[in-house]
mmCIF file of C-alpha atoms in Angstrom:
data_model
loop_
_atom_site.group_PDB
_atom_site.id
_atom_site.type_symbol
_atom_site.label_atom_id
_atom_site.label_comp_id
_atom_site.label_asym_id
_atom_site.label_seq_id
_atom_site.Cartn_x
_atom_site.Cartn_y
_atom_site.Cartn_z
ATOM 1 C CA UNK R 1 0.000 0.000 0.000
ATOM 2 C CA UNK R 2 1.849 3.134 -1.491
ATOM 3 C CA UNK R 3 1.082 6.508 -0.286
ATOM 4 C CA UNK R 4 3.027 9.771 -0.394
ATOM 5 C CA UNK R 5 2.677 10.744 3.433
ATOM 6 C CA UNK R 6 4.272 7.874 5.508
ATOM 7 C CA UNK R 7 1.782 8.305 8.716
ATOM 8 C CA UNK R 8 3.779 6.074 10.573
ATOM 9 C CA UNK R 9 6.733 8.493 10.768
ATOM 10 C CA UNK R 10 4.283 11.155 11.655
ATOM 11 C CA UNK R 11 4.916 13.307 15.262
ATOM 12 C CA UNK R 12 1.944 12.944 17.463
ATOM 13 C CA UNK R 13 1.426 15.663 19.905
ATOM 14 C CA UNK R 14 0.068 15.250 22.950
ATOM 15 C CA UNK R 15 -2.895 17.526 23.245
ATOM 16 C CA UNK R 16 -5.619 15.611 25.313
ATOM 17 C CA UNK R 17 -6.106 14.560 29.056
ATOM 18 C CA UNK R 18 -5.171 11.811 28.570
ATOM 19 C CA UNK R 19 -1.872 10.946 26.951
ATOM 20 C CA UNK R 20 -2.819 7.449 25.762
ATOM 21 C CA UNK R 21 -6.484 8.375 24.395
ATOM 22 C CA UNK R 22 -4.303 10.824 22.240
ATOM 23 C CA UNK R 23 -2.074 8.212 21.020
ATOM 24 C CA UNK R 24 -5.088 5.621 20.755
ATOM 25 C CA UNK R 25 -7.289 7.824 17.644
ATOM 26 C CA UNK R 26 -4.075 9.364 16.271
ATOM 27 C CA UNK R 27 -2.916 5.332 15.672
ATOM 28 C CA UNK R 28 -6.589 4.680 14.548
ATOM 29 C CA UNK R 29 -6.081 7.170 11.769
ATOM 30 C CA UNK R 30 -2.601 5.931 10.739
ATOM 31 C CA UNK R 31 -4.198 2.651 10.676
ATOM 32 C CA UNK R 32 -6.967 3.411 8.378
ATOM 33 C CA UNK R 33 -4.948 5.814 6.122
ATOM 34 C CA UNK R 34 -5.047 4.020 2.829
ATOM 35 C CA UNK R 35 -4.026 5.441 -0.851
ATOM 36 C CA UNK R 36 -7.990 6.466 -1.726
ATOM 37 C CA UNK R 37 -7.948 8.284 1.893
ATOM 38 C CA UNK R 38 -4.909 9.851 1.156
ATOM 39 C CA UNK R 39 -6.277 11.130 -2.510
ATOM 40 C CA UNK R 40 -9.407 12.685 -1.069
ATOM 41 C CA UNK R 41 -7.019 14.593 1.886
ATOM 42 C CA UNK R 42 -4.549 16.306 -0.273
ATOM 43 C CA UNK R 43 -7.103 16.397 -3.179
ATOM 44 C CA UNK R 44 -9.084 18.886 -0.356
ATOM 45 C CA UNK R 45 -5.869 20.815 0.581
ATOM 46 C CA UNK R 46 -5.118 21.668 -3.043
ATOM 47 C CA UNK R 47 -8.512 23.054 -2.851
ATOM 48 C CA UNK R 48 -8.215 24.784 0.183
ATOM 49 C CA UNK R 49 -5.389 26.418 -1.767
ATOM 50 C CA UNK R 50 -6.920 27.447 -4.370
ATOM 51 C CA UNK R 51 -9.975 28.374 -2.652
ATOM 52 C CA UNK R 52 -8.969 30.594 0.157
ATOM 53 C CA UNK R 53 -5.159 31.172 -0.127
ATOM 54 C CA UNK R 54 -3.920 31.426 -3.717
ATOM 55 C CA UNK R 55 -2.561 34.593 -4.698
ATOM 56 C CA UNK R 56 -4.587 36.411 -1.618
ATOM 57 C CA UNK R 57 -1.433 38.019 -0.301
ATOM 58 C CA UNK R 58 2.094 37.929 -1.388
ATOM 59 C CA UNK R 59 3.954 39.598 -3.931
ATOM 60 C CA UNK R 60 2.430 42.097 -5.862
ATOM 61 C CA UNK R 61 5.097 41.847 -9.144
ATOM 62 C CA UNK R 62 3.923 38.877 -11.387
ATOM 63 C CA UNK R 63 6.813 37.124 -11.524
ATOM 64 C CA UNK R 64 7.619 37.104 -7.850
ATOM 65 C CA UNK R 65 4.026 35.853 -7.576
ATOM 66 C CA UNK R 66 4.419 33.272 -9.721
ATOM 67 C CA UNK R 67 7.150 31.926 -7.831
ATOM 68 C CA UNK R 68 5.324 32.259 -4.727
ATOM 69 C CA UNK R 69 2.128 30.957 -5.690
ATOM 70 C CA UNK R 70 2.833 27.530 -7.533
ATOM 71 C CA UNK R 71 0.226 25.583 -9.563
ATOM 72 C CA UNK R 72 -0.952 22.163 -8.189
ATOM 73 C CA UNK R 73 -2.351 19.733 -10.487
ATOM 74 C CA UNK R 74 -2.181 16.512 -8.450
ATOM 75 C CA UNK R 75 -1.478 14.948 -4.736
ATOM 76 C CA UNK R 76 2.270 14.268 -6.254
ATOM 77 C CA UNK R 77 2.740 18.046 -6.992
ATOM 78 C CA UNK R 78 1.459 19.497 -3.878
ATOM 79 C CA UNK R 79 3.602 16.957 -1.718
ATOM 80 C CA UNK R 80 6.895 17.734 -3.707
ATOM 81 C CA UNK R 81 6.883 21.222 -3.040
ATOM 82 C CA UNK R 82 5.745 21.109 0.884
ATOM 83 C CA UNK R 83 7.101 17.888 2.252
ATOM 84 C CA UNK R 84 6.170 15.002 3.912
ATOM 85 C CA UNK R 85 6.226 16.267 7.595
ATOM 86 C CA UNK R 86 3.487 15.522 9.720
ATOM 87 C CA UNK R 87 1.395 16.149 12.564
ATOM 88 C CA UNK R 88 -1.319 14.394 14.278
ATOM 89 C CA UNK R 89 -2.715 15.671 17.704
ATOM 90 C CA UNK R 90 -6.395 14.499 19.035
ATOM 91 C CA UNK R 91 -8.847 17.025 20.108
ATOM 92 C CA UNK R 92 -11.893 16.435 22.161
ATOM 93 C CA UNK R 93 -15.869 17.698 21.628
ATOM 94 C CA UNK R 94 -13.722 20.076 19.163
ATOM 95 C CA UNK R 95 -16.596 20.003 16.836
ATOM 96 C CA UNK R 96 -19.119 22.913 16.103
ATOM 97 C CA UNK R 97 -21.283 24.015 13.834
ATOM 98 C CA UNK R 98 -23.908 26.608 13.257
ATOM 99 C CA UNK R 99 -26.695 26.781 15.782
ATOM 100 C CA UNK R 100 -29.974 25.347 15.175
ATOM 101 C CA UNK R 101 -31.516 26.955 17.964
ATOM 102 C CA UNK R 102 -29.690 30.512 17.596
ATOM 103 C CA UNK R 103 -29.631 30.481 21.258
ATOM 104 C CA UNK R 104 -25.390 30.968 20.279
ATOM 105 C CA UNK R 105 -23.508 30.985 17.029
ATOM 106 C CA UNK R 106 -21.682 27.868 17.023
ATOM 107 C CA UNK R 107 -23.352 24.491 19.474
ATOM 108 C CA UNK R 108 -21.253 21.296 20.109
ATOM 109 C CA UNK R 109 -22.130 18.355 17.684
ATOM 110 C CA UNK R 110 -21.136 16.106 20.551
ATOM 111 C CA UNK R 111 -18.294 14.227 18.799
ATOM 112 C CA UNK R 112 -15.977 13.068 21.562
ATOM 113 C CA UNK R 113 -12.684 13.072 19.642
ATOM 114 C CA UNK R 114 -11.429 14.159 16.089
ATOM 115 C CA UNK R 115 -7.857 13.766 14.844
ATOM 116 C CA UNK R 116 -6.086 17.017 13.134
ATOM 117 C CA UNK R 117 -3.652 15.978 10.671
ATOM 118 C CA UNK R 118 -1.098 19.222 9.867
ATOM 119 C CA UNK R 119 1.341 19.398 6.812
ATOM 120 C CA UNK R 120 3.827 22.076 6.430
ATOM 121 C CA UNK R 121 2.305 25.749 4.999
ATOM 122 C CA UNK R 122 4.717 27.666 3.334
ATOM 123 C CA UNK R 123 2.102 30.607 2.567
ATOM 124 C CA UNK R 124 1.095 30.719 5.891
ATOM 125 C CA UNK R 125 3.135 29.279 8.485
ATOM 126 C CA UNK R 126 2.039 31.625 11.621
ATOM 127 C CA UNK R 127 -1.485 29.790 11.272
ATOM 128 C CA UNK R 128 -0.413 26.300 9.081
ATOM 129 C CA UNK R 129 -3.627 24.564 7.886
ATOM 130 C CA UNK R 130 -4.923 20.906 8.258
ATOM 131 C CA UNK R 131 -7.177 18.064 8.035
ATOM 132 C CA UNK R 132 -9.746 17.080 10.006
ATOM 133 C CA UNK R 133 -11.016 13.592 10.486
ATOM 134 C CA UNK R 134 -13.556 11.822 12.989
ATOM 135 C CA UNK R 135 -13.657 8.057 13.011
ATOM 136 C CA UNK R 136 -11.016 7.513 9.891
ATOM 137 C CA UNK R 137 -13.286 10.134 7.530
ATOM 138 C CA UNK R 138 -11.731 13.535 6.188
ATOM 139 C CA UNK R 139 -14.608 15.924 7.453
ATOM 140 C CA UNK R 140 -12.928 19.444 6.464
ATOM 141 C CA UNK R 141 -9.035 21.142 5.333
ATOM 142 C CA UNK R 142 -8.735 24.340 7.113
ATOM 143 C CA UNK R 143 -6.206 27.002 8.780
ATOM 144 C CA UNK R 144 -5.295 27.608 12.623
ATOM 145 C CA UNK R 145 -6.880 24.559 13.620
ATOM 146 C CA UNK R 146 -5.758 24.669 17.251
ATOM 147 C CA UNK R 147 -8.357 23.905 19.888
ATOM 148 C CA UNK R 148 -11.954 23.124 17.563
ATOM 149 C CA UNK R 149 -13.499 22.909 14.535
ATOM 150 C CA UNK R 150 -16.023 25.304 12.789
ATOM 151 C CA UNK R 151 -18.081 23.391 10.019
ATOM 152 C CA UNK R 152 -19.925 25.925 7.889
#
């Protein structure tokens, strides 16, 4: 089984309560991170990239820009010009989304833990970006994913 990101080698942070229920869904990721998995993940951060980063800041001058703001036309590209770092830290009830109720903006959807994959950002490394998944399924790519999740 042949994939570009070698999960295995990837540094898992600590981030939860408990150290080993950290460890425990960050393995159950790497475990159930096959090639098709991997496609749909990097297939979402190239569209992250073109959707909310690409050529929203940087250089002004074209050909700086250019250089700046690379094209991505497959997984292969994308991973050959950031890396193959990565991060996995568990977060838990991390994930909101709009209120049904309006009583607030965002309400808990009562997932107990998610897993944050993070691969190296060159175009914005103060906030990075990264995958979400719950139970082994990509559920969103986004930036400064740090303590919870915002689905629109």
């Amino acid at each position: 089984m042949d994939t570009l990101l070698d999960l295995k080698q990837a540094e898992i942070i600590p981030t939860m309560d408990d150290d080993e229920e950290n460890d425990a869904c960050c393995n159950e990721l790497i475990e159930k991170w096959t090639p098709q998995l991997e496609n749909e993940t990097l297939e979402a951060f190239i569209k992250f990239y073109y959707d909310e980063m690409y050529k929203n800041w940087g250089p002004d001058d074209p050909e700086e820009s250019k250089e700046y703001w690379p094209e991505f036309n497959s997984p292969e590209e994308l991973i050959e010009y950031i890396g193959t770092d990565v991060t996995l830290f568990g977060l838990e009830d991390a994930i909101y989304a709009k209120s049904k109720t309006g009583n607030t903006a965002y309400e808990s959807q009562n997932v107990p833990v998610c897993v944050v994959l993070s691969l190296n950002c060159p175009w914005n490394e103060d906030d990075g970006w990264a995958a979400v998944f719950v139970e082994g399924k990509l559920v969103k790519v986004d930036s400064d994913i740090v303590d919870c999740v915002y689905l629109d």
